[in-house]
Amino acid sequence: MRRVLVLGEFRADRLVPPLLRAGAHVTVLGFADLTGFLDPRVTCAPLPKALTEEDLRVLIDEHRADLVVPGMSSPGQEQMLTLYARVGHSDGRSVSRSVGRFDGGARMPVHSAAFATLACDKVALHRQAARRGWPVPAGVVCEHPGQLGGAARQVGFPLLVKEARSESFAGRHFVRGTSRLTALSSSLTYPVLVQQAIQGEEFAVELLTLPTGTAQWPVTALGALDGDCAPGRRARVQPALLPAPARLALSALVRDIVETSRPWGPWQLDFALTRDGQRLHLFEINGRFGGVSNMSWTSTGTDPHLAHAQAVLHDRLPEHTHAVRAALELPVPNGTTLPLPPVGTTLSAFTANPGYPGPATSGVHRAVLAATPAHAPAVRDWLRQLPAGTLLLTVDSALARLEQGMAALSAEATRGARTTPSAVAARFPRPTPRTGR
């Protein structure tokens, strides 16, 4: 029987079942108590919060793992990706090696060290973007507090200050003026990136890369950018249609990241479009699936976490990652009961995860409504009839996201009618290596 060790508890409820169905003995290591959350056949144990390469090797040996699956996104675990990359690629081969094999014999499919660094270090990402010509906002790296003032003058207010290495929702500060920058300077962990605050709309896209290519789920619209840097408190929708120049820029960016940094497994891009909708700005690379995956599953019918499990078991990309319905995510206060959705639509509240109780986080619950264009009129009426205070945003903003999703869904259906299945699945073949530009 194959022995599989999963590192991290985030969305283990969706990653583990296909591993069990394949006949594996599965152990999940996490920070949270997983008692009663997973199948009783799963062995659960603590993941040390302070973990070294040697510690991880000992854990792999202790659990006699044949296959090690890094799974992240729980608080305190995202920065472990660089550690996983070092252990998974410990045989010293180049970054073109896409599947690691631990010295003791365990297989550990994991992102390359180069990609892990981009996903975990915002300063490293900014510098790589400058070298490769990736479209990122204007920014200046500061090694100590004395450089902040000059960087702010160069970039201009408002701006974002990003600590190089930090977990989700931490180490990122929206700064409107000099007084706030001065107050912030002594509390930062340097180096930091001082970056232009883009005015426009934020987007995300999830991808899964294997040696055979990359599968892409539809683009998600996260709503208008604001000073809170909290897209989870806005209405969000998938799919979202990008203008042609932005679609081309995104495709070129994905191809170059795959070619130069060699991801293996799940990843996500966060980016924005300027108000004129023509210029794309890359904000962040994440080396995992996160909160957007609920919408990816709802809109396409293909769960990214299940696809990840199939990838590590069979080295296989999903066949179907195009949208067949719009997935509208609505933030409401925890404990709120939404009325029944319109006939023909579905309203889902995804299971909370121990230690990371999404979709109920920070007093917010995020429900996902699935609908096709035929149901759009009924959904509009349903939104307008919600009692005041039900949504943590205006009904007009929810309606705007709904229209965005329906327009993208119609456009994708039109493209699908004249496109081959492999192209509809948004596959990017693995390019041949090249040097320079």
Short mmCIF file of N, CA and C in Angstrom, two decimals, residues 122-264:
data_model
loop_
_atom_site.label_atom_id
_atom_site.label_comp_id
_atom_site.label_asym_id
_atom_site.label_seq_id
_atom_site.Cartn_x
_atom_site.Cartn_y
_atom_site.Cartn_z
N LYS A 122 8.54 38.78 -1.87
CA LYS A 122 8.03 39.84 -2.74
C LYS A 122 9.14 40.69 -3.34
N VAL A 123 10.23 40.83 -2.61
CA VAL A 123 11.38 41.57 -3.15
C VAL A 123 12.02 40.77 -4.28
N ALA A 124 12.19 39.47 -4.09
CA ALA A 124 12.76 38.63 -5.15
C ALA A 124 11.87 38.65 -6.38
N LEU A 125 10.55 38.63 -6.19
CA LEU A 125 9.62 38.68 -7.33
C LEU A 125 9.79 39.99 -8.08
N HIS A 126 9.89 41.10 -7.36
CA HIS A 126 10.03 42.40 -8.02
C HIS A 126 11.33 42.46 -8.83
N ARG A 127 12.41 41.93 -8.27
CA ARG A 127 13.68 41.97 -8.98
C ARG A 127 13.68 41.06 -10.21
N GLN A 128 13.06 39.89 -10.08
CA GLN A 128 12.95 39.00 -11.24
C GLN A 128 12.07 39.62 -12.31
N ALA A 129 11.01 40.30 -11.90
CA ALA A 129 10.13 40.96 -12.86
C ALA A 129 10.88 42.02 -13.65
N ALA A 130 11.77 42.75 -12.97
CA ALA A 130 12.57 43.76 -13.67
C ALA A 130 13.49 43.10 -14.68
N ARG A 131 14.08 41.96 -14.31
CA ARG A 131 14.99 41.28 -15.24
C ARG A 131 14.25 40.70 -16.44
N ARG A 132 13.04 40.17 -16.22
CA ARG A 132 12.31 39.48 -17.28
C ARG A 132 11.35 40.38 -18.03
N GLY A 133 11.14 41.59 -17.57
CA GLY A 133 10.19 42.47 -18.22
C GLY A 133 8.74 42.14 -17.89
N TRP A 134 8.49 41.52 -16.73
CA TRP A 134 7.11 41.22 -16.33
C TRP A 134 6.43 42.51 -15.91
N PRO A 135 5.14 42.63 -16.17
CA PRO A 135 4.43 43.89 -15.90
C PRO A 135 4.06 44.03 -14.42
N VAL A 136 4.89 44.65 -13.64
CA VAL A 136 4.61 44.89 -12.23
C VAL A 136 4.49 46.40 -11.99
N PRO A 137 3.79 46.81 -10.91
CA PRO A 137 3.74 48.24 -10.59
C PRO A 137 5.14 48.78 -10.29
N ALA A 138 5.30 50.07 -10.48
CA ALA A 138 6.58 50.71 -10.15
C ALA A 138 6.89 50.49 -8.68
N GLY A 139 8.15 50.20 -8.38
CA GLY A 139 8.50 49.92 -6.99
C GLY A 139 9.98 50.14 -6.72
N VAL A 140 10.30 50.28 -5.44
CA VAL A 140 11.68 50.48 -4.99
C VAL A 140 11.91 49.58 -3.78
N VAL A 141 13.02 48.85 -3.77
CA VAL A 141 13.37 48.00 -2.64
C VAL A 141 14.14 48.82 -1.62
N CYS A 142 13.73 48.73 -0.35
CA CYS A 142 14.39 49.44 0.74
C CYS A 142 14.99 48.44 1.72
N GLU A 143 16.27 48.58 2.00
CA GLU A 143 16.96 47.67 2.92
C GLU A 143 16.91 48.15 4.37
N HIS A 144 16.59 49.44 4.60
CA HIS A 144 16.53 49.97 5.96
C HIS A 144 15.59 51.18 5.98
N PRO A 145 15.14 51.61 7.18
CA PRO A 145 14.14 52.69 7.27
C PRO A 145 14.55 53.99 6.60
N GLY A 146 15.83 54.28 6.59
CA GLY A 146 16.28 55.54 6.01
C GLY A 146 16.00 55.68 4.53
N GLN A 147 15.70 54.59 3.85
CA GLN A 147 15.44 54.65 2.41
C GLN A 147 13.96 54.85 2.08
N LEU A 148 13.09 54.75 3.08
CA LEU A 148 11.65 54.81 2.80
C LEU A 148 11.22 56.14 2.20
N GLY A 149 11.71 57.24 2.77
CA GLY A 149 11.29 58.56 2.30
C GLY A 149 11.61 58.77 0.83
N GLY A 150 12.83 58.45 0.43
CA GLY A 150 13.22 58.61 -0.96
C GLY A 150 12.42 57.70 -1.89
N ALA A 151 12.15 56.48 -1.43
CA ALA A 151 11.35 55.56 -2.23
C ALA A 151 9.94 56.09 -2.41
N ALA A 152 9.37 56.65 -1.35
CA ALA A 152 8.01 57.20 -1.44
C ALA A 152 7.95 58.37 -2.41
N ARG A 153 8.96 59.22 -2.38
CA ARG A 153 8.98 60.35 -3.32
C ARG A 153 9.09 59.85 -4.76
N GLN A 154 9.84 58.79 -4.96
CA GLN A 154 10.00 58.25 -6.31
C GLN A 154 8.72 57.58 -6.80
N VAL A 155 8.05 56.83 -5.93
CA VAL A 155 6.86 56.07 -6.33
C VAL A 155 5.61 56.95 -6.29
N GLY A 156 5.50 57.79 -5.25
CA GLY A 156 4.33 58.64 -5.09
C GLY A 156 3.24 57.99 -4.25
N PHE A 157 2.48 58.83 -3.52
CA PHE A 157 1.36 58.34 -2.70
C PHE A 157 0.09 58.30 -3.55
N PRO A 158 -0.86 57.41 -3.21
CA PRO A 158 -0.76 56.34 -2.21
C PRO A 158 0.15 55.23 -2.70
N LEU A 159 0.65 54.47 -1.75
CA LEU A 159 1.57 53.39 -2.09
C LEU A 159 1.36 52.20 -1.16
N LEU A 160 1.95 51.10 -1.52
CA LEU A 160 1.93 49.90 -0.69
C LEU A 160 3.34 49.62 -0.20
N VAL A 161 3.46 49.25 1.06
CA VAL A 161 4.73 48.77 1.61
C VAL A 161 4.55 47.29 1.90
N LYS A 162 5.41 46.47 1.27
CA LYS A 162 5.30 45.01 1.40
C LYS A 162 6.59 44.45 1.97
N GLU A 163 6.48 43.78 3.11
CA GLU A 163 7.63 43.07 3.64
C GLU A 163 7.96 41.90 2.72
N ALA A 164 9.25 41.61 2.58
CA ALA A 164 9.68 40.62 1.60
C ALA A 164 9.03 39.26 1.84
N ARG A 165 9.08 38.79 3.08
CA ARG A 165 8.58 37.45 3.39
C ARG A 165 7.50 37.56 4.46
N SER A 166 6.28 37.24 4.10
CA SER A 166 5.18 37.32 5.06
C SER A 166 4.08 36.36 4.62
N GLU A 167 3.19 36.04 5.54
CA GLU A 167 2.07 35.17 5.25
C GLU A 167 0.92 35.98 4.65
N SER A 168 -0.12 35.28 4.19
CA SER A 168 -1.30 35.95 3.63
C SER A 168 -1.88 36.94 4.64
N PHE A 169 -2.33 38.07 4.14
CA PHE A 169 -3.00 39.10 4.94
C PHE A 169 -2.07 39.72 5.99
N ALA A 170 -0.78 39.57 5.83
CA ALA A 170 0.17 40.16 6.78
C ALA A 170 1.32 40.78 5.99
N GLY A 171 1.99 41.74 6.64
CA GLY A 171 3.18 42.33 6.04
C GLY A 171 2.91 43.20 4.83
N ARG A 172 1.68 43.67 4.69
CA ARG A 172 1.33 44.51 3.54
C ARG A 172 0.55 45.71 4.06
N HIS A 173 0.98 46.93 3.71
CA HIS A 173 0.42 48.14 4.31
C HIS A 173 0.10 49.16 3.23
N PHE A 174 -1.12 49.66 3.25
CA PHE A 174 -1.55 50.72 2.33
C PHE A 174 -1.24 52.05 3.00
N VAL A 175 -0.47 52.91 2.33
CA VAL A 175 0.01 54.15 2.94
C VAL A 175 -0.42 55.33 2.08
N ARG A 176 -1.13 56.26 2.72
CA ARG A 176 -1.65 57.43 1.98
C ARG A 176 -0.74 58.66 2.07
N GLY A 177 0.09 58.73 3.12
CA GLY A 177 0.90 59.94 3.26
C GLY A 177 2.12 59.72 4.13
N THR A 178 2.92 60.80 4.29
CA THR A 178 4.21 60.72 4.96
C THR A 178 4.08 60.35 6.43
N SER A 179 3.08 60.89 7.14
CA SER A 179 2.95 60.61 8.57
C SER A 179 2.74 59.12 8.83
N ARG A 180 1.90 58.49 8.02
CA ARG A 180 1.68 57.06 8.18
C ARG A 180 2.95 56.27 7.86
N LEU A 181 3.69 56.68 6.85
CA LEU A 181 4.92 56.00 6.49
C LEU A 181 5.94 56.09 7.61
N THR A 182 6.05 57.28 8.23
CA THR A 182 6.99 57.48 9.34
C THR A 182 6.62 56.60 10.53
N ALA A 183 5.34 56.54 10.85
CA ALA A 183 4.88 55.72 11.98
C ALA A 183 5.12 54.23 11.73
N LEU A 184 5.06 53.85 10.49
CA LEU A 184 5.18 52.43 10.13
C LEU A 184 6.62 51.97 10.07
N SER A 185 7.54 52.86 9.79
CA SER A 185 8.90 52.49 9.41
C SER A 185 9.62 51.62 10.43
N SER A 186 9.46 51.91 11.72
CA SER A 186 10.21 51.17 12.74
C SER A 186 9.64 49.79 13.02
N SER A 187 8.42 49.51 12.60
CA SER A 187 7.79 48.22 12.88
C SER A 187 7.96 47.20 11.76
N LEU A 188 8.55 47.62 10.65
CA LEU A 188 8.68 46.74 9.50
C LEU A 188 9.87 45.80 9.64
N THR A 189 9.78 44.65 8.99
CA THR A 189 10.92 43.74 8.86
C THR A 189 11.52 43.93 7.48
N TYR A 190 12.75 44.36 7.42
CA TYR A 190 13.39 44.70 6.15
C TYR A 190 14.13 43.50 5.58
N PRO A 191 14.28 43.48 4.22
CA PRO A 191 13.92 44.50 3.24
C PRO A 191 12.42 44.55 2.97
N VAL A 192 11.99 45.71 2.43
CA VAL A 192 10.60 45.88 2.04
C VAL A 192 10.54 46.42 0.62
N LEU A 193 9.40 46.24 0.00
CA LEU A 193 9.15 46.78 -1.33
C LEU A 193 8.16 47.92 -1.20
N VAL A 194 8.56 49.10 -1.62
CA VAL A 194 7.65 50.25 -1.69
C VAL A 194 7.12 50.29 -3.12
N GLN A 195 5.81 50.12 -3.26
CA GLN A 195 5.22 49.87 -4.58
C GLN A 195 4.05 50.80 -4.85
N GLN A 196 3.93 51.23 -6.08
CA GLN A 196 2.81 52.06 -6.52
C GLN A 196 1.48 51.35 -6.22
N ALA A 197 0.51 52.08 -5.67
CA ALA A 197 -0.82 51.54 -5.44
C ALA A 197 -1.65 51.75 -6.70
N ILE A 198 -1.91 50.69 -7.41
CA ILE A 198 -2.62 50.77 -8.69
C ILE A 198 -4.10 51.07 -8.45
N GLN A 199 -4.64 51.95 -9.25
CA GLN A 199 -6.07 52.25 -9.22
C GLN A 199 -6.74 51.48 -10.34
N GLY A 200 -7.63 50.57 -9.98
CA GLY A 200 -8.27 49.75 -11.00
C GLY A 200 -8.99 48.57 -10.39
N GLU A 201 -9.01 47.45 -11.08
CA GLU A 201 -9.72 46.26 -10.62
C GLU A 201 -8.74 45.10 -10.46
N GLU A 202 -8.97 44.30 -9.41
CA GLU A 202 -8.08 43.19 -9.09
C GLU A 202 -8.65 41.87 -9.62
N PHE A 203 -7.73 40.98 -10.04
CA PHE A 203 -8.11 39.68 -10.60
C PHE A 203 -7.19 38.61 -10.03
N ALA A 204 -7.60 37.36 -10.20
CA ALA A 204 -6.76 36.21 -9.83
C ALA A 204 -7.02 35.09 -10.82
N VAL A 205 -6.05 34.21 -10.96
CA VAL A 205 -6.22 33.04 -11.81
C VAL A 205 -5.43 31.89 -11.20
N GLU A 206 -6.04 30.70 -11.18
CA GLU A 206 -5.39 29.51 -10.64
C GLU A 206 -4.88 28.63 -11.77
N LEU A 207 -3.71 28.01 -11.54
CA LEU A 207 -3.07 27.19 -12.56
C LEU A 207 -2.49 25.93 -11.92
N LEU A 208 -2.31 24.93 -12.75
CA LEU A 208 -1.68 23.67 -12.32
C LEU A 208 -0.68 23.29 -13.40
N THR A 209 0.59 23.22 -13.02
CA THR A 209 1.66 22.94 -13.99
C THR A 209 2.29 21.58 -13.72
N LEU A 210 2.45 20.81 -14.78
CA LEU A 210 3.16 19.53 -14.78
C LEU A 210 4.19 19.57 -15.90
N PRO A 211 5.05 18.58 -16.00
CA PRO A 211 6.02 18.59 -17.10
C PRO A 211 5.37 18.63 -18.48
N THR A 212 4.12 18.16 -18.59
CA THR A 212 3.44 18.13 -19.89
C THR A 212 2.76 19.44 -20.25
N GLY A 213 2.64 20.37 -19.33
CA GLY A 213 1.98 21.63 -19.64
C GLY A 213 1.31 22.24 -18.44
N THR A 214 0.47 23.23 -18.68
CA THR A 214 -0.22 23.98 -17.62
C THR A 214 -1.70 24.07 -17.93
N ALA A 215 -2.53 23.73 -16.95
CA ALA A 215 -3.97 23.93 -17.05
C ALA A 215 -4.34 25.19 -16.28
N GLN A 216 -5.24 25.97 -16.84
CA GLN A 216 -5.64 27.24 -16.22
C GLN A 216 -7.14 27.27 -16.02
N TRP A 217 -7.56 27.61 -14.81
CA TRP A 217 -8.98 27.84 -14.54
C TRP A 217 -9.34 29.26 -15.00
N PRO A 218 -10.63 29.58 -15.08
CA PRO A 218 -10.99 30.92 -15.56
C PRO A 218 -10.50 32.04 -14.64
N VAL A 219 -10.33 33.19 -15.21
CA VAL A 219 -9.95 34.37 -14.44
C VAL A 219 -11.09 34.75 -13.51
N THR A 220 -10.75 35.15 -12.29
CA THR A 220 -11.72 35.60 -11.29
C THR A 220 -11.59 37.10 -11.11
N ALA A 221 -12.71 37.82 -11.13
CA ALA A 221 -12.73 39.25 -10.83
C ALA A 221 -12.93 39.42 -9.34
N LEU A 222 -11.99 40.13 -8.69
CA LEU A 222 -12.02 40.30 -7.23
C LEU A 222 -12.60 41.63 -6.82
N GLY A 223 -12.97 42.48 -7.78
CA GLY A 223 -13.57 43.77 -7.45
C GLY A 223 -12.57 44.91 -7.51
N ALA A 224 -13.07 46.12 -7.25
CA ALA A 224 -12.24 47.32 -7.33
C ALA A 224 -11.23 47.35 -6.21
N LEU A 225 -10.00 47.76 -6.52
CA LEU A 225 -8.95 47.88 -5.52
C LEU A 225 -9.29 48.96 -4.50
N ASP A 226 -8.90 48.69 -3.25
CA ASP A 226 -9.16 49.66 -2.19
C ASP A 226 -8.02 49.63 -1.19
N GLY A 227 -8.07 50.51 -0.22
CA GLY A 227 -7.01 50.60 0.77
C GLY A 227 -7.01 49.48 1.78
N ASP A 228 -8.07 48.68 1.85
CA ASP A 228 -8.12 47.58 2.81
C ASP A 228 -7.34 46.36 2.36
N CYS A 229 -7.02 46.27 1.07
CA CYS A 229 -6.29 45.11 0.52
C CYS A 229 -6.97 43.80 0.93
N ALA A 230 -8.30 43.78 0.88
CA ALA A 230 -9.06 42.62 1.37
C ALA A 230 -10.11 42.21 0.34
N PRO A 231 -9.69 41.50 -0.73
CA PRO A 231 -10.66 41.11 -1.75
C PRO A 231 -11.73 40.17 -1.23
N GLY A 232 -11.47 39.47 -0.12
CA GLY A 232 -12.46 38.56 0.44
C GLY A 232 -13.68 39.25 1.00
N ARG A 233 -13.62 40.56 1.16
CA ARG A 233 -14.78 41.32 1.64
C ARG A 233 -15.51 42.02 0.50
N ARG A 234 -15.16 41.70 -0.73
CA ARG A 234 -15.87 42.24 -1.89
C ARG A 234 -16.65 41.12 -2.55
N ALA A 235 -17.62 41.48 -3.39
CA ALA A 235 -18.24 40.47 -4.25
C ALA A 235 -17.21 40.06 -5.29
N ARG A 236 -17.12 38.75 -5.56
CA ARG A 236 -16.15 38.24 -6.52
C ARG A 236 -16.88 37.29 -7.47
N VAL A 237 -16.38 37.21 -8.70
CA VAL A 237 -17.07 36.37 -9.67
C VAL A 237 -16.07 35.69 -10.60
N GLN A 238 -16.44 34.50 -11.03
CA GLN A 238 -15.70 33.76 -12.04
C GLN A 238 -16.72 33.15 -13.00
N PRO A 239 -16.49 33.26 -14.32
CA PRO A 239 -15.31 33.81 -15.00
C PRO A 239 -15.40 35.32 -15.15
N ALA A 240 -14.27 35.90 -15.54
CA ALA A 240 -14.20 37.33 -15.86
C ALA A 240 -13.47 37.49 -17.18
N LEU A 241 -13.99 38.33 -18.04
CA LEU A 241 -13.42 38.55 -19.37
C LEU A 241 -12.41 39.69 -19.32
N LEU A 242 -11.21 39.45 -19.81
CA LEU A 242 -10.18 40.48 -19.90
C LEU A 242 -10.15 41.07 -21.30
N PRO A 243 -9.81 42.35 -21.43
CA PRO A 243 -9.60 42.91 -22.77
C PRO A 243 -8.48 42.16 -23.48
N ALA A 244 -8.51 42.17 -24.81
CA ALA A 244 -7.55 41.40 -25.60
C ALA A 244 -6.10 41.68 -25.22
N PRO A 245 -5.66 42.95 -25.04
CA PRO A 245 -4.26 43.18 -24.67
C PRO A 245 -3.89 42.53 -23.34
N ALA A 246 -4.81 42.56 -22.38
CA ALA A 246 -4.54 41.97 -21.07
C ALA A 246 -4.51 40.44 -21.16
N ARG A 247 -5.37 39.85 -22.01
CA ARG A 247 -5.34 38.39 -22.18
C ARG A 247 -4.00 37.94 -22.77
N LEU A 248 -3.53 38.69 -23.75
CA LEU A 248 -2.24 38.36 -24.36
C LEU A 248 -1.10 38.53 -23.37
N ALA A 249 -1.16 39.60 -22.57
CA ALA A 249 -0.12 39.83 -21.57
C ALA A 249 -0.12 38.72 -20.52
N LEU A 250 -1.30 38.29 -20.11
CA LEU A 250 -1.39 37.21 -19.12
C LEU A 250 -0.83 35.91 -19.68
N SER A 251 -1.18 35.57 -20.92
CA SER A 251 -0.66 34.35 -21.53
C SER A 251 0.86 34.37 -21.63
N ALA A 252 1.40 35.52 -22.05
CA ALA A 252 2.86 35.65 -22.17
C ALA A 252 3.53 35.53 -20.80
N LEU A 253 2.91 36.12 -19.78
CA LEU A 253 3.46 36.07 -18.43
C LEU A 253 3.48 34.63 -17.91
N VAL A 254 2.37 33.91 -18.09
CA VAL A 254 2.31 32.52 -17.63
C VAL A 254 3.39 31.69 -18.31
N ARG A 255 3.51 31.84 -19.61
CA ARG A 255 4.51 31.06 -20.34
C ARG A 255 5.92 31.34 -19.84
N ASP A 256 6.22 32.60 -19.57
CA ASP A 256 7.58 32.94 -19.16
C ASP A 256 7.86 32.47 -17.73
N ILE A 257 6.88 32.56 -16.85
CA ILE A 257 7.05 32.05 -15.49
C ILE A 257 7.32 30.54 -15.53
N VAL A 258 6.55 29.82 -16.34
CA VAL A 258 6.73 28.37 -16.44
C VAL A 258 8.11 28.05 -17.00
N GLU A 259 8.51 28.78 -18.01
CA GLU A 259 9.79 28.49 -18.67
C GLU A 259 10.98 28.79 -17.78
N THR A 260 10.93 29.92 -17.07
CA THR A 260 12.11 30.37 -16.34
C THR A 260 12.16 29.88 -14.90
N SER A 261 11.00 29.57 -14.30
CA SER A 261 10.98 29.27 -12.87
C SER A 261 10.53 27.86 -12.54
N ARG A 262 9.95 27.13 -13.50
CA ARG A 262 9.64 25.72 -13.35
C ARG A 262 8.75 25.37 -12.16
N PRO A 263 7.53 25.90 -12.11
CA PRO A 263 6.61 25.41 -11.09
C PRO A 263 6.25 23.95 -11.34
N TRP A 264 5.91 23.25 -10.28
CA TRP A 264 5.34 21.90 -10.40
C TRP A 264 4.21 21.81 -9.37
#
